[in-house]
Coordinates of C-alpha atoms and ligand atoms in Angstrom, one line a residue:
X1 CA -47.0 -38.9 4.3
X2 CA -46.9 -36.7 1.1
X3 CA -49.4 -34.6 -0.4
X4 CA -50.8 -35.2 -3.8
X5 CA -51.7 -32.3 -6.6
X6 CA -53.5 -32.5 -9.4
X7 CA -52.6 -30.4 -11.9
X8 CA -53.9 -29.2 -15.1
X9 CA -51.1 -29.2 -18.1
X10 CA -53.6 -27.2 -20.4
X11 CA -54.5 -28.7 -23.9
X12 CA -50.6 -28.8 -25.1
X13 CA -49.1 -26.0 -25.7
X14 CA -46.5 -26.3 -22.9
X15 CA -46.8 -22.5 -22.3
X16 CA -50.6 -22.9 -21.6
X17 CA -49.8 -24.5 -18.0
X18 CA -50.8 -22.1 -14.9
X19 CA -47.4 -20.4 -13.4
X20 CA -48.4 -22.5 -10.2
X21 CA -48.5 -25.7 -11.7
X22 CA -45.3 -24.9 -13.1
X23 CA -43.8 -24.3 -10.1
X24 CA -45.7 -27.5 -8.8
X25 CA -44.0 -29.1 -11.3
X26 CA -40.8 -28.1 -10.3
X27 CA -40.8 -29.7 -6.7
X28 CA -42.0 -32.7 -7.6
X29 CA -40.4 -36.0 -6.3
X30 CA -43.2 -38.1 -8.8
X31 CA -45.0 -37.2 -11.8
X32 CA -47.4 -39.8 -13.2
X33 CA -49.0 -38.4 -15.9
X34 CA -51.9 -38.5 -18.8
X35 CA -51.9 -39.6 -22.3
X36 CA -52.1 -36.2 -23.5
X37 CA -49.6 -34.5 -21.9
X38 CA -47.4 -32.5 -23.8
X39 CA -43.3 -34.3 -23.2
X40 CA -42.3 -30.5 -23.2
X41 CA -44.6 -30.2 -20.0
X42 CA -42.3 -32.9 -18.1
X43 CA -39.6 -30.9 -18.9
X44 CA -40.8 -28.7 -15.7
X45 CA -40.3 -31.3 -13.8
X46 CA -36.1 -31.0 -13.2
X47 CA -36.1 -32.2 -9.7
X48 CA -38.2 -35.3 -10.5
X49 CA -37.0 -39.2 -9.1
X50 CA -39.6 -40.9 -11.4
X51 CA -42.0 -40.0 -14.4
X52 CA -44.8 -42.3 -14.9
X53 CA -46.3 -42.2 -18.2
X54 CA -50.5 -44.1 -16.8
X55 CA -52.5 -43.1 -19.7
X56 CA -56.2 -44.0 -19.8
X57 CA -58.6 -45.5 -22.3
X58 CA -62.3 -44.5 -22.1
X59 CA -63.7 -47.1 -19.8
X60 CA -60.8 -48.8 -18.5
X61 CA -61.3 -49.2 -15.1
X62 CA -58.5 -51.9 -14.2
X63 CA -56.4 -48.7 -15.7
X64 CA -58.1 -46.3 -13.4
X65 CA -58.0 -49.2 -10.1
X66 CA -54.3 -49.1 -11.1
X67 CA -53.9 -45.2 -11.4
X68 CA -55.6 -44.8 -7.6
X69 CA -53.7 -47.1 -6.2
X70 CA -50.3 -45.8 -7.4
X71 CA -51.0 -42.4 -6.2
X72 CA -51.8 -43.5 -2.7
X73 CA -48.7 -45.6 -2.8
X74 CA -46.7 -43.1 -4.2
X75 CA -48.1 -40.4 -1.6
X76 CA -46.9 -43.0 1.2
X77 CA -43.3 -42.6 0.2
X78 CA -43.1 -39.1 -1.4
X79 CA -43.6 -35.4 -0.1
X80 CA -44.8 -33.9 -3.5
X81 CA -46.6 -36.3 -6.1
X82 CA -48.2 -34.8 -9.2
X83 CA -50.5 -36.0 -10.9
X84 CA -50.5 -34.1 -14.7
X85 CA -53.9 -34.3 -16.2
X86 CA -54.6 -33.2 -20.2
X87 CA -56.3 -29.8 -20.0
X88 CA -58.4 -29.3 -16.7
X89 CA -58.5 -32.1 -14.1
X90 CA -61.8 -32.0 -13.6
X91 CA -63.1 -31.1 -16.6
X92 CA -63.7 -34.8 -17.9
X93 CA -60.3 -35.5 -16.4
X94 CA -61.6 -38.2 -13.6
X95 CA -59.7 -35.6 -10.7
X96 CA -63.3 -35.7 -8.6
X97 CA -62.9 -39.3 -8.4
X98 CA -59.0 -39.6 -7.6
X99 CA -60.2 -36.7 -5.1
X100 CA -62.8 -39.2 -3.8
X101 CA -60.0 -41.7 -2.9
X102 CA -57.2 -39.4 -1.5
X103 CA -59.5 -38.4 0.9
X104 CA -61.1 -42.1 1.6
X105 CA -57.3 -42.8 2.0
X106 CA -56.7 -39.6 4.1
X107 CA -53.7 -38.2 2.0
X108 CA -53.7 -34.5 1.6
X109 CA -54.3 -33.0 -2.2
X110 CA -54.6 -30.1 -3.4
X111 CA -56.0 -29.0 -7.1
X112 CA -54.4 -26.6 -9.4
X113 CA -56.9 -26.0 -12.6
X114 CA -55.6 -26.2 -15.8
X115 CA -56.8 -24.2 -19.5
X116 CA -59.7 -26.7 -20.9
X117 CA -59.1 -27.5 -24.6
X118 CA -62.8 -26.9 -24.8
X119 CA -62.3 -23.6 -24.3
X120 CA -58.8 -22.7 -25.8
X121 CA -59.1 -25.3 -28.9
X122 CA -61.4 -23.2 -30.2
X123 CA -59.9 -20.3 -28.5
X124 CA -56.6 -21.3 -31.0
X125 CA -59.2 -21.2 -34.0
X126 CA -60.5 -17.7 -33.6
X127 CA -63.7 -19.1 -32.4
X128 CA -64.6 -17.0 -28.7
X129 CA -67.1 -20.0 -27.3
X130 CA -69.4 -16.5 -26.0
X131 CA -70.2 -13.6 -28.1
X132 CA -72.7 -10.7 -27.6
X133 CA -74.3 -11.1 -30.5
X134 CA -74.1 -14.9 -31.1
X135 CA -74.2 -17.1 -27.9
X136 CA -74.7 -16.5 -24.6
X137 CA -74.5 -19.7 -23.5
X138 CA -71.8 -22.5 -23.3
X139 CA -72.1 -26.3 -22.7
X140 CA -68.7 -28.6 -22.9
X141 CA -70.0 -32.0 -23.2
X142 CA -68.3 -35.7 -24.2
X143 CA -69.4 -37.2 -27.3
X144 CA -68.3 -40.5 -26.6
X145 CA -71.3 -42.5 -26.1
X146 CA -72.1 -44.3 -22.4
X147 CA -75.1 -46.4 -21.9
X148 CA -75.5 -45.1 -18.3
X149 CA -75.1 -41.7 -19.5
X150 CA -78.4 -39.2 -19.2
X151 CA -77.1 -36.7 -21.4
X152 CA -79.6 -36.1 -24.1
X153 CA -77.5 -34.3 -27.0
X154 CA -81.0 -33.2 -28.3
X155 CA -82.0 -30.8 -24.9
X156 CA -78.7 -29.5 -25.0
X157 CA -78.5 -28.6 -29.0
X158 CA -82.1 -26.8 -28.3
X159 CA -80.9 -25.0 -25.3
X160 CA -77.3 -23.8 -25.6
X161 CA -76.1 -21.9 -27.8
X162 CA -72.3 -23.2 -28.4
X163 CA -71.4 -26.7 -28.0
X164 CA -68.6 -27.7 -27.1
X165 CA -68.0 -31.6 -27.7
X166 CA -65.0 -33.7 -26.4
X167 CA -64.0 -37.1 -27.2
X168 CA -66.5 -36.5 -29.9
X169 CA -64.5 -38.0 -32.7
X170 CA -65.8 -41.3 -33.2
X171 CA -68.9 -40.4 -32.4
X172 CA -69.3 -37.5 -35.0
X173 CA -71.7 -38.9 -37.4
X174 CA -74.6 -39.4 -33.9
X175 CA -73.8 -36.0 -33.0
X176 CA -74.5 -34.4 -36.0
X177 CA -77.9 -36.4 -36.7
X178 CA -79.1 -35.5 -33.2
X179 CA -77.9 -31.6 -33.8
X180 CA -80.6 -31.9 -36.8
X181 CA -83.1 -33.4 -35.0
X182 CA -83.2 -31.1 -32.4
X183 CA -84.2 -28.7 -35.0
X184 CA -80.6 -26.7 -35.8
X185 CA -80.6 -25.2 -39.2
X186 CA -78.7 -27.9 -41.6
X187 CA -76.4 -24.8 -42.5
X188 CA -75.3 -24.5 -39.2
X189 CA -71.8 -24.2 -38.6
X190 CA -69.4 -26.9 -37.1
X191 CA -65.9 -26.9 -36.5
X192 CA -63.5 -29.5 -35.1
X193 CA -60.1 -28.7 -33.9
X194 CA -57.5 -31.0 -33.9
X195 CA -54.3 -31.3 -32.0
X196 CA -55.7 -27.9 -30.5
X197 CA -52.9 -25.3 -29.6
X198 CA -50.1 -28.0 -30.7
X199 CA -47.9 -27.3 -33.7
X200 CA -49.7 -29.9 -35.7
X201 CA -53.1 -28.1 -35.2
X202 CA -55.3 -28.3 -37.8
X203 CA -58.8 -26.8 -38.3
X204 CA -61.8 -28.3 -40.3
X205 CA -64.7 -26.4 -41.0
X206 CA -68.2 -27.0 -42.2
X207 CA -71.7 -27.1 -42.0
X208 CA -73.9 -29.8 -40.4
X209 CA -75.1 -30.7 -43.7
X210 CA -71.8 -31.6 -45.4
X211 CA -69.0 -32.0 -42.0
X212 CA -69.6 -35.5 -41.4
X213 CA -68.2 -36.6 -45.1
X214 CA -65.6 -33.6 -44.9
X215 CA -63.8 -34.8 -41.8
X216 CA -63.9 -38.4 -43.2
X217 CA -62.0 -37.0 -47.0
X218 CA -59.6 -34.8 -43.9
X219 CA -59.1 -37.7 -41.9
X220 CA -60.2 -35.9 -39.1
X221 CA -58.5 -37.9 -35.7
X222 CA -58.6 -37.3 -31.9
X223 CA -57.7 -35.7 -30.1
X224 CA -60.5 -32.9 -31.6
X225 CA -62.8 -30.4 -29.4
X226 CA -66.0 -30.1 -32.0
X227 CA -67.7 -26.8 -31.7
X228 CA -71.1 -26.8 -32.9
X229 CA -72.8 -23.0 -32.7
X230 CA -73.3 -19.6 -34.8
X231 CA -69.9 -18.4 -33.2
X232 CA -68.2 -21.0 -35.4
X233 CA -68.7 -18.4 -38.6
X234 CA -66.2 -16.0 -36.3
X235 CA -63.5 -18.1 -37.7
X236 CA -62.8 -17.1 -41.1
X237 CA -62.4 -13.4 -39.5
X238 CA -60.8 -14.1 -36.4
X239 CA -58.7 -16.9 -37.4
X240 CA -54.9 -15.7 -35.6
X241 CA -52.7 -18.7 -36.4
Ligands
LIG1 N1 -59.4 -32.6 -19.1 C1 -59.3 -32.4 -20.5 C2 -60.2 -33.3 -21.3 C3 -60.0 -34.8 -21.2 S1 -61.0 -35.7 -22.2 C4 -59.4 -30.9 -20.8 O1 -59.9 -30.2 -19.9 O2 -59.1 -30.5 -21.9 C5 -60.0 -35.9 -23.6 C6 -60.6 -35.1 -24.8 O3 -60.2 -33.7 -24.7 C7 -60.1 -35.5 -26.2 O4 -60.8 -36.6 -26.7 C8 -60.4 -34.2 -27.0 O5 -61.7 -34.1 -27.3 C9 -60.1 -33.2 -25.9 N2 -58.7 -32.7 -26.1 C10 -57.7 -32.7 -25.1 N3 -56.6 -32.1 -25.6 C11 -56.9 -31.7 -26.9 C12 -56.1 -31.0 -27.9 N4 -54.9 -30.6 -27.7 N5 -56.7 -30.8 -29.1 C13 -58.0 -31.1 -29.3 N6 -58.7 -31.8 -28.4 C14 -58.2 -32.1 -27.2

């Protein structure tokens, strides 16, 4: 019986991975990785039999049925199985519940965290999520709306101070109108960074008055962290790429 890792590939810059998930990388007999992951990442992998591309859409759960039962089959045949997540695995990266069945199917894992692109996307912006004189307070939430969900954008837009929304996208036009009616200032800044830390990055900027038309004349398209907060004004001065 093998053991199963779950490692964080960081938000795609292939140099952004941890130097042990690297070395992970390197013993693996199986990588089956995310949609997100970065080929050059793989690359790591030099002693791998079998890459297997499982990508998942939100809500898909044949896709994630299929994605636990491969990793328990997988760690039935195989020492060292990786499993490559986007970013951090457990930072809206379902690694809690692949945990959940590992151990249900008594297989030995072990986590190695990744860099979140809620924190380096804006990171790779100039935007520092905390600031002494701007926010003291960060919240990384999803944007993508879920009928079971008992997130309440509003409590967190009063409460936090920097925003950090993923799989916001599609949703952008909801988050902004609850940003506003939780009583943010209509010049307050937002930013959305797509293709964070990639070569293709590309930053829009804006307020919460006039982003939502702005990323629809920029074609704004995930993947995108959107940073809603005063630290979002940093960029102009920090801005390093
Ligand atoms: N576990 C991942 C998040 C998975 S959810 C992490 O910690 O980063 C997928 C969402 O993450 C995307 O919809 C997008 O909002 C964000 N994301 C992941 N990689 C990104 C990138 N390179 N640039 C911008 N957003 C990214």
């Amino acid at each position: 019986m093998g053991k199963v890792y779950l490692v964080g590939a960081g938000p795609g810059d292939p140099e952004l991975i941890t130097v042990k998930g690297a070395r992970v990388l390197e013993r693996a007999d199986v990588v089956i990785y995310d949609r997100l992951i970065n080929p050059k990442i793989l690359e790591f992998a030099k002693n791998a039999k079998e890459l297997v591309y499982l990508g998942k859409w939100h809500g898909q759960s044949e896709k994630q049925e299929e994605i636990n039962k491969m990793l328990v089959e997988k760690a039935r045949r195989h020492d060292v199985v990786v499993r490559l997540k986007g970013g951090d695995p457990f930072v809206f990266g379902r690694g809690g519940e692949e945990c959940e069945i590992l151990r249900r199917a008594g297989i030995e894992y072990e986590i190695v965290p990744g860099i979140t692109s809620a924190i380096a996307g804006p990171a790779y912006a100039g935007i520092p999520v905390t600031h002494r004189n701007y926010a003291s307070s960060l919240a990384i939430v999803t944007g993508h709306k879920k009928e079971d969900s008992a997130l309440d954008l509003q409590d967190i837009f009063r409460a936090v101070d920097t925003v950090s929304i993923l799989m916001g996208v599609s949703n952008l036009e909801d988050i902004v109108r609850q940003a506003l009616e939780a009583g943010l200032p209509p010049e307050t800044p937002i930013v959305a960074i797509e293709n964070a830390t990639r070569e293709n990055q590309r930053v829009i900027k804006g307020t919460l008055s006039d982003f939502p038309e702005k990323a629809r004349k920029e074609n704004l398209r995930p993947p995108a962290v959107i940073v809603v907060g005063k630290v979002c004004n940093l960029h102009e001065k920090l801005r390093w790429i």
